[in-house]
Tab-separated table of C-alpha atoms in Angstrom:
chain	number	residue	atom	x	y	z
A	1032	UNK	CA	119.218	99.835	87.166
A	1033	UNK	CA	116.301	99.008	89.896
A	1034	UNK	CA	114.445	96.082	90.305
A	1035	UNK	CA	110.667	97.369	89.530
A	1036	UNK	CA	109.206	94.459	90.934
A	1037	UNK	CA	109.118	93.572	94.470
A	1038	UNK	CA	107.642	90.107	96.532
A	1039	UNK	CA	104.408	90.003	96.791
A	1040	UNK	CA	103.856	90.983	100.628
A	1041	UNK	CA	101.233	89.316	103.214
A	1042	UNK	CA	98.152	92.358	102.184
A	1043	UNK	CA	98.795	91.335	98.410
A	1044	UNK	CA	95.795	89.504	96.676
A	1045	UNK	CA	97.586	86.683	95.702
A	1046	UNK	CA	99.835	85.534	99.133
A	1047	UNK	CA	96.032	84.635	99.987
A	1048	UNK	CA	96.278	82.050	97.918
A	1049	UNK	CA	99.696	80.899	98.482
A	1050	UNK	CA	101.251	81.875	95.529
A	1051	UNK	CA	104.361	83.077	95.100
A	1052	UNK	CA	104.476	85.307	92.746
A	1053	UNK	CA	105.886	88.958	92.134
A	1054	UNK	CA	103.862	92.250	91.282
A	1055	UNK	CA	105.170	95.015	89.634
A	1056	UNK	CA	105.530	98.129	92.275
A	1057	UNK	CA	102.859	100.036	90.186
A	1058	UNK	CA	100.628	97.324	90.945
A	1059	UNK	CA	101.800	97.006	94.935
A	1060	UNK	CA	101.360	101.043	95.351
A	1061	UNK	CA	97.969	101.148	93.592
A	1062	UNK	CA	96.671	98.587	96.038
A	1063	UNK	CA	97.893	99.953	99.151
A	1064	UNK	CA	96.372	103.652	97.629
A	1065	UNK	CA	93.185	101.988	96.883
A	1066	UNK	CA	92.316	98.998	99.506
A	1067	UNK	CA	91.044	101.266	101.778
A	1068	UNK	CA	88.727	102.945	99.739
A	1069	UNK	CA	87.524	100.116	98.227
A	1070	UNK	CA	87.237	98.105	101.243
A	1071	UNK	CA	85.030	100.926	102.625
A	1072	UNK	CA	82.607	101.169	99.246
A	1073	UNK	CA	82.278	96.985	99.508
A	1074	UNK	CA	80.486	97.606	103.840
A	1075	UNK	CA	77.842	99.618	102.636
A	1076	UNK	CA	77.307	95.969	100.107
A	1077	UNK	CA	78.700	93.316	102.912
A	1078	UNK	CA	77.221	93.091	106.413
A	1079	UNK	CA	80.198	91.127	107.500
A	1080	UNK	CA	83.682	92.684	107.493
A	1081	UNK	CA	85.530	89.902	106.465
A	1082	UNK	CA	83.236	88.850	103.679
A	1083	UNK	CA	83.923	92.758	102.105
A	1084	UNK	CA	87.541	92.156	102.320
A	1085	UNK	CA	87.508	88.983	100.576
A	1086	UNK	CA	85.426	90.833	98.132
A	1087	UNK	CA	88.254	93.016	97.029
A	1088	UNK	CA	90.875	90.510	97.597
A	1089	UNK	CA	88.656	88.747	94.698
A	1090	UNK	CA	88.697	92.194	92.609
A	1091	UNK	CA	92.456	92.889	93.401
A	1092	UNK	CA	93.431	89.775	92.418
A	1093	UNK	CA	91.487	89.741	89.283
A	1094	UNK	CA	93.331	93.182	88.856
A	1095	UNK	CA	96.557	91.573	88.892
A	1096	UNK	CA	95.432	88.620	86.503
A	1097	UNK	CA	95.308	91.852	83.506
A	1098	UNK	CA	97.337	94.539	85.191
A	1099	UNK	CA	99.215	95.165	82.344
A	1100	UNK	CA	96.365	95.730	80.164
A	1101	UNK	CA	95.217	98.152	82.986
A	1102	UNK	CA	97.875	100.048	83.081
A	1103	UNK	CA	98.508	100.828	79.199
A	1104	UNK	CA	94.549	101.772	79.568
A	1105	UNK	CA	93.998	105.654	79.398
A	1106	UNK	CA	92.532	105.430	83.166
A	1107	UNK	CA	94.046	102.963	85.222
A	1108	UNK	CA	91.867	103.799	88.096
A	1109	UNK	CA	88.935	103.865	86.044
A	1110	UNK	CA	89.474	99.805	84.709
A	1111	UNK	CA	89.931	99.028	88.451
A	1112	UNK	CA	86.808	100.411	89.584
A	1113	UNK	CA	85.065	98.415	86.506
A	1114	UNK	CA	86.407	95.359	88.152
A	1115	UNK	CA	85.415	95.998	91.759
A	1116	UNK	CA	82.112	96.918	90.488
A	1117	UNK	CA	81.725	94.111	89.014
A	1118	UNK	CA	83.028	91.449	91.412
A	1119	UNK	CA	80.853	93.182	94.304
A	1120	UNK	CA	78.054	93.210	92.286
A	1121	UNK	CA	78.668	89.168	91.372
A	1122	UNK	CA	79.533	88.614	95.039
A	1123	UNK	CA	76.181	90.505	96.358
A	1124	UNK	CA	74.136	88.789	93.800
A	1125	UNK	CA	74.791	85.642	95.872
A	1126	UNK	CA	73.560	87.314	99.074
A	1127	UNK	CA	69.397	86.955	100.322
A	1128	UNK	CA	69.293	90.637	101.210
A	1129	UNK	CA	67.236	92.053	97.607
A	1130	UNK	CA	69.545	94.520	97.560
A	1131	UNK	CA	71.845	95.375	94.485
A	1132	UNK	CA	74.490	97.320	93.947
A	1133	UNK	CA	73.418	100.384	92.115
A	1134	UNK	CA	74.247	102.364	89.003
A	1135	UNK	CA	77.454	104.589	88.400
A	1136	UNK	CA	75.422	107.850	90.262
A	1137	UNK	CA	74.514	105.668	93.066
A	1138	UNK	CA	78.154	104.370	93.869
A	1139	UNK	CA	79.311	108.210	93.655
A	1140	UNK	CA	76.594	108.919	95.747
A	1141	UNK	CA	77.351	106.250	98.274
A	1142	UNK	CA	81.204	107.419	97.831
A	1143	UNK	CA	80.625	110.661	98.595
A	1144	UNK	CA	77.372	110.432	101.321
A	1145	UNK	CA	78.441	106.603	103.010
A	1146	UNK	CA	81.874	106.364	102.850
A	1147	UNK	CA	82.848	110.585	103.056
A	1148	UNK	CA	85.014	110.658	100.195
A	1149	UNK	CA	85.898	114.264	99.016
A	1150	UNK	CA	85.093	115.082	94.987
A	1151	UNK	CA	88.411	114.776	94.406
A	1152	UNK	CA	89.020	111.721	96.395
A	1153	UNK	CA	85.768	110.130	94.623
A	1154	UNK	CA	87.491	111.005	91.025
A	1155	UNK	CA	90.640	109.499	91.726
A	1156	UNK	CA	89.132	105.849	93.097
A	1157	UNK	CA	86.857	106.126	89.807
A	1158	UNK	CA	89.347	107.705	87.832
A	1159	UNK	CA	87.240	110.454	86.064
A	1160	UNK	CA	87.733	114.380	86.676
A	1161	UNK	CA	86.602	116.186	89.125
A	1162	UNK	CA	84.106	118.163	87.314
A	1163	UNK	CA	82.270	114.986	86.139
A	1164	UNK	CA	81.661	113.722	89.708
A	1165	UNK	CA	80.368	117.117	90.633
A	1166	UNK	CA	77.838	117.022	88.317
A	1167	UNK	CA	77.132	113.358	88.664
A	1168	UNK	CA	76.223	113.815	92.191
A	1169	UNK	CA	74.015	116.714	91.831
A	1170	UNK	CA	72.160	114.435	89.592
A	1171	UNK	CA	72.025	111.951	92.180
A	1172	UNK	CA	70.609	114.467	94.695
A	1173	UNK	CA	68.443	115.438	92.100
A	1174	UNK	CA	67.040	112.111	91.437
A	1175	UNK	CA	64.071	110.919	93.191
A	1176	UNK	CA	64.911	107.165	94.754
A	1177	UNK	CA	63.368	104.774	92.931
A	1178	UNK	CA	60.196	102.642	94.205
A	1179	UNK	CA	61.385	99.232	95.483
Protein backbone atom coordinates (compact mmCIF):
# COMPACT_ATOMS: atom_id res chain seq x y z
CA UNK A 1 0.00 0.00 0.00
CA UNK A 2 1.21 3.77 -0.97
CA UNK A 3 1.15 6.67 0.98
CA UNK A 4 -1.42 9.03 -1.10
CA UNK A 5 -0.43 11.95 0.65
CA UNK A 6 2.77 13.67 0.35
CA UNK A 7 4.42 17.06 2.40
CA UNK A 8 3.20 19.91 1.43
CA UNK A 9 6.19 21.37 -0.79
CA UNK A 10 7.53 25.18 -0.87
CA UNK A 11 4.80 26.16 -4.24
CA UNK A 12 1.91 24.66 -1.98
CA UNK A 13 -0.71 27.29 -0.72
CA UNK A 14 -0.36 26.58 2.67
CA UNK A 15 3.84 26.41 3.36
CA UNK A 16 3.01 30.27 2.75
CA UNK A 17 1.67 30.36 5.78
CA UNK A 18 3.87 28.17 7.69
CA UNK A 19 1.83 25.40 8.18
CA UNK A 20 2.68 22.14 8.18
CA UNK A 21 0.34 20.29 6.92
CA UNK A 22 -0.08 17.40 4.24
CA UNK A 23 -2.22 17.45 0.91
CA UNK A 24 -3.47 14.63 -0.69
CA UNK A 25 -1.43 14.03 -4.19
CA UNK A 26 -4.75 14.73 -6.10
CA UNK A 27 -4.70 17.98 -4.56
CA UNK A 28 -0.61 18.58 -5.12
CA UNK A 29 -1.02 17.46 -9.03
CA UNK A 30 -4.11 19.62 -9.63
CA UNK A 31 -2.18 22.64 -8.45
CA UNK A 32 0.92 22.19 -10.26
CA UNK A 33 -1.64 21.41 -13.60
CA UNK A 34 -3.49 24.49 -12.84
CA UNK A 35 -1.15 27.38 -11.21
CA UNK A 36 -0.04 28.35 -14.33
CA UNK A 37 -3.13 28.87 -15.94
CA UNK A 38 -4.60 30.48 -13.29
CA UNK A 39 -1.78 32.63 -12.48
CA UNK A 40 -1.96 33.84 -16.12
CA UNK A 41 -6.07 34.55 -16.05
CA UNK A 42 -5.39 36.62 -12.46
CA UNK A 43 -2.47 39.44 -14.88
CA UNK A 44 -5.01 40.40 -17.14
CA UNK A 45 -6.96 41.41 -13.24
CA UNK A 46 -3.48 42.34 -11.27
CA UNK A 47 -1.03 44.95 -12.58
CA UNK A 48 1.55 43.64 -10.23
CA UNK A 49 2.90 40.09 -10.57
CA UNK A 50 3.22 39.29 -7.18
CA UNK A 51 -0.12 40.63 -6.09
CA UNK A 52 -1.75 37.90 -8.93
CA UNK A 53 0.16 35.19 -7.34
CA UNK A 54 -0.94 35.87 -3.96
CA UNK A 55 -4.30 35.97 -5.53
CA UNK A 56 -4.31 32.32 -6.30
CA UNK A 57 -2.26 31.34 -3.41
CA UNK A 58 -5.57 32.87 -1.62
CA UNK A 59 -7.88 30.67 -4.08
CA UNK A 60 -5.59 27.53 -3.80
CA UNK A 61 -5.57 27.62 -0.39
CA UNK A 62 -9.20 28.12 0.00
CA UNK A 63 -9.24 25.02 -2.42
CA UNK A 64 -7.52 22.98 0.01
CA UNK A 65 -9.71 24.26 3.05
CA UNK A 66 -12.87 21.96 1.01
CA UNK A 67 -10.85 19.78 -1.31
CA UNK A 68 -12.60 16.92 -0.44
CA UNK A 69 -15.89 18.28 -1.16
CA UNK A 70 -14.27 19.29 -4.55
CA UNK A 71 -13.26 16.32 -5.48
CA UNK A 72 -16.50 14.07 -4.81
CA UNK A 73 -18.10 17.14 -6.98
CA UNK A 74 -19.05 15.96 -10.60
CA UNK A 75 -16.36 18.65 -11.99
CA UNK A 76 -13.52 19.13 -9.93
CA UNK A 77 -12.09 21.66 -12.22
CA UNK A 78 -15.23 23.35 -12.55
CA UNK A 79 -15.58 24.06 -8.32
CA UNK A 80 -11.97 25.35 -8.61
CA UNK A 81 -12.57 27.82 -11.16
CA UNK A 82 -15.79 28.97 -8.95
CA UNK A 83 -13.29 29.69 -6.29
CA UNK A 84 -10.66 31.57 -8.26
CA UNK A 85 -13.40 33.50 -9.71
CA UNK A 86 -14.47 34.43 -6.85
CA UNK A 87 -11.39 35.29 -4.78
CA UNK A 88 -10.07 37.46 -7.88
CA UNK A 89 -13.11 39.07 -8.15
CA UNK A 90 -13.06 39.86 -4.04
CA UNK A 91 -9.36 40.69 -4.39
CA UNK A 92 -9.99 43.21 -7.52
CA UNK A 93 -12.92 44.70 -5.82
CA UNK A 94 -10.34 46.18 -3.41
CA UNK A 95 -8.32 47.69 -6.26
CA UNK A 96 -9.05 51.78 -7.59
CA UNK A 97 -8.84 50.70 -11.21
CA UNK A 98 -13.14 50.54 -12.03
CA UNK A 99 -12.49 47.59 -13.53
CA UNK A 100 -14.29 44.19 -12.67
CA UNK A 101 -13.85 40.99 -13.45
CA UNK A 102 -16.38 39.98 -15.99
CA UNK A 103 -19.03 37.35 -16.58
CA UNK A 104 -18.44 33.54 -17.43
CA UNK A 105 -18.18 34.59 -21.56
CA UNK A 106 -15.81 37.26 -20.72
CA UNK A 107 -13.27 35.03 -18.67
CA UNK A 108 -13.49 32.42 -21.72
CA UNK A 109 -12.97 35.17 -23.83
CA UNK A 110 -10.02 36.54 -21.95
CA UNK A 111 -8.84 32.67 -21.70
CA UNK A 112 -8.89 32.12 -25.03
CA UNK A 113 -7.93 35.93 -26.64
CA UNK A 114 -5.41 37.20 -23.37
CA UNK A 115 -3.97 34.36 -22.06
CA UNK A 116 -3.95 31.91 -25.64
CA UNK A 117 -5.50 29.02 -24.17
CA UNK A 118 -6.66 26.39 -26.80
CA UNK A 119 -10.69 25.27 -26.56
CA UNK A 120 -9.66 22.40 -25.09
CA UNK A 121 -7.20 23.85 -22.75
CA UNK A 122 -10.00 26.58 -21.77
CA UNK A 123 -12.51 23.47 -20.95
CA UNK A 124 -10.26 21.70 -18.84
CA UNK A 125 -9.21 24.94 -16.42
CA UNK A 126 -13.17 25.54 -16.37
CA UNK A 127 -14.02 22.09 -16.43
CA UNK A 128 -16.92 22.10 -19.02
CA UNK A 129 -16.72 20.32 -22.60
CA UNK A 130 -15.33 21.42 -25.32
CA UNK A 131 -18.33 22.05 -27.32
CA UNK A 132 -19.74 24.46 -24.66
CA UNK A 133 -16.69 26.78 -24.78
CA UNK A 134 -16.95 26.82 -28.52
CA UNK A 135 -20.12 28.14 -28.51
CA UNK A 136 -19.60 30.34 -25.52
CA UNK A 137 -16.97 32.20 -27.28
CA UNK A 138 -18.70 32.74 -30.46
CA UNK A 139 -21.18 34.41 -28.29
CA UNK A 140 -18.61 36.47 -26.88
CA UNK A 141 -17.39 37.55 -30.34
CA UNK A 142 -20.80 38.03 -31.10
CA UNK A 143 -21.54 40.32 -28.32
CA UNK A 144 -21.16 43.93 -28.68
CA UNK A 145 -18.87 45.32 -25.51
CA UNK A 146 -20.83 46.92 -23.27
CA UNK A 147 -20.83 50.91 -22.70
CA UNK A 148 -18.68 51.76 -19.65
Amino acid sequence: MTDRHIPAVESAPTARYGELTRMPVEYTAFCELHRPRYLSYARVWFREPGQAAEVVRHALHALAAVWPEVLGSPSPAAAAWEILRETVADQHSRTPDGLQPGQADEDLAILHYVVGLATPEIADVVGVDTASISSQLRHAKRRPPEAG
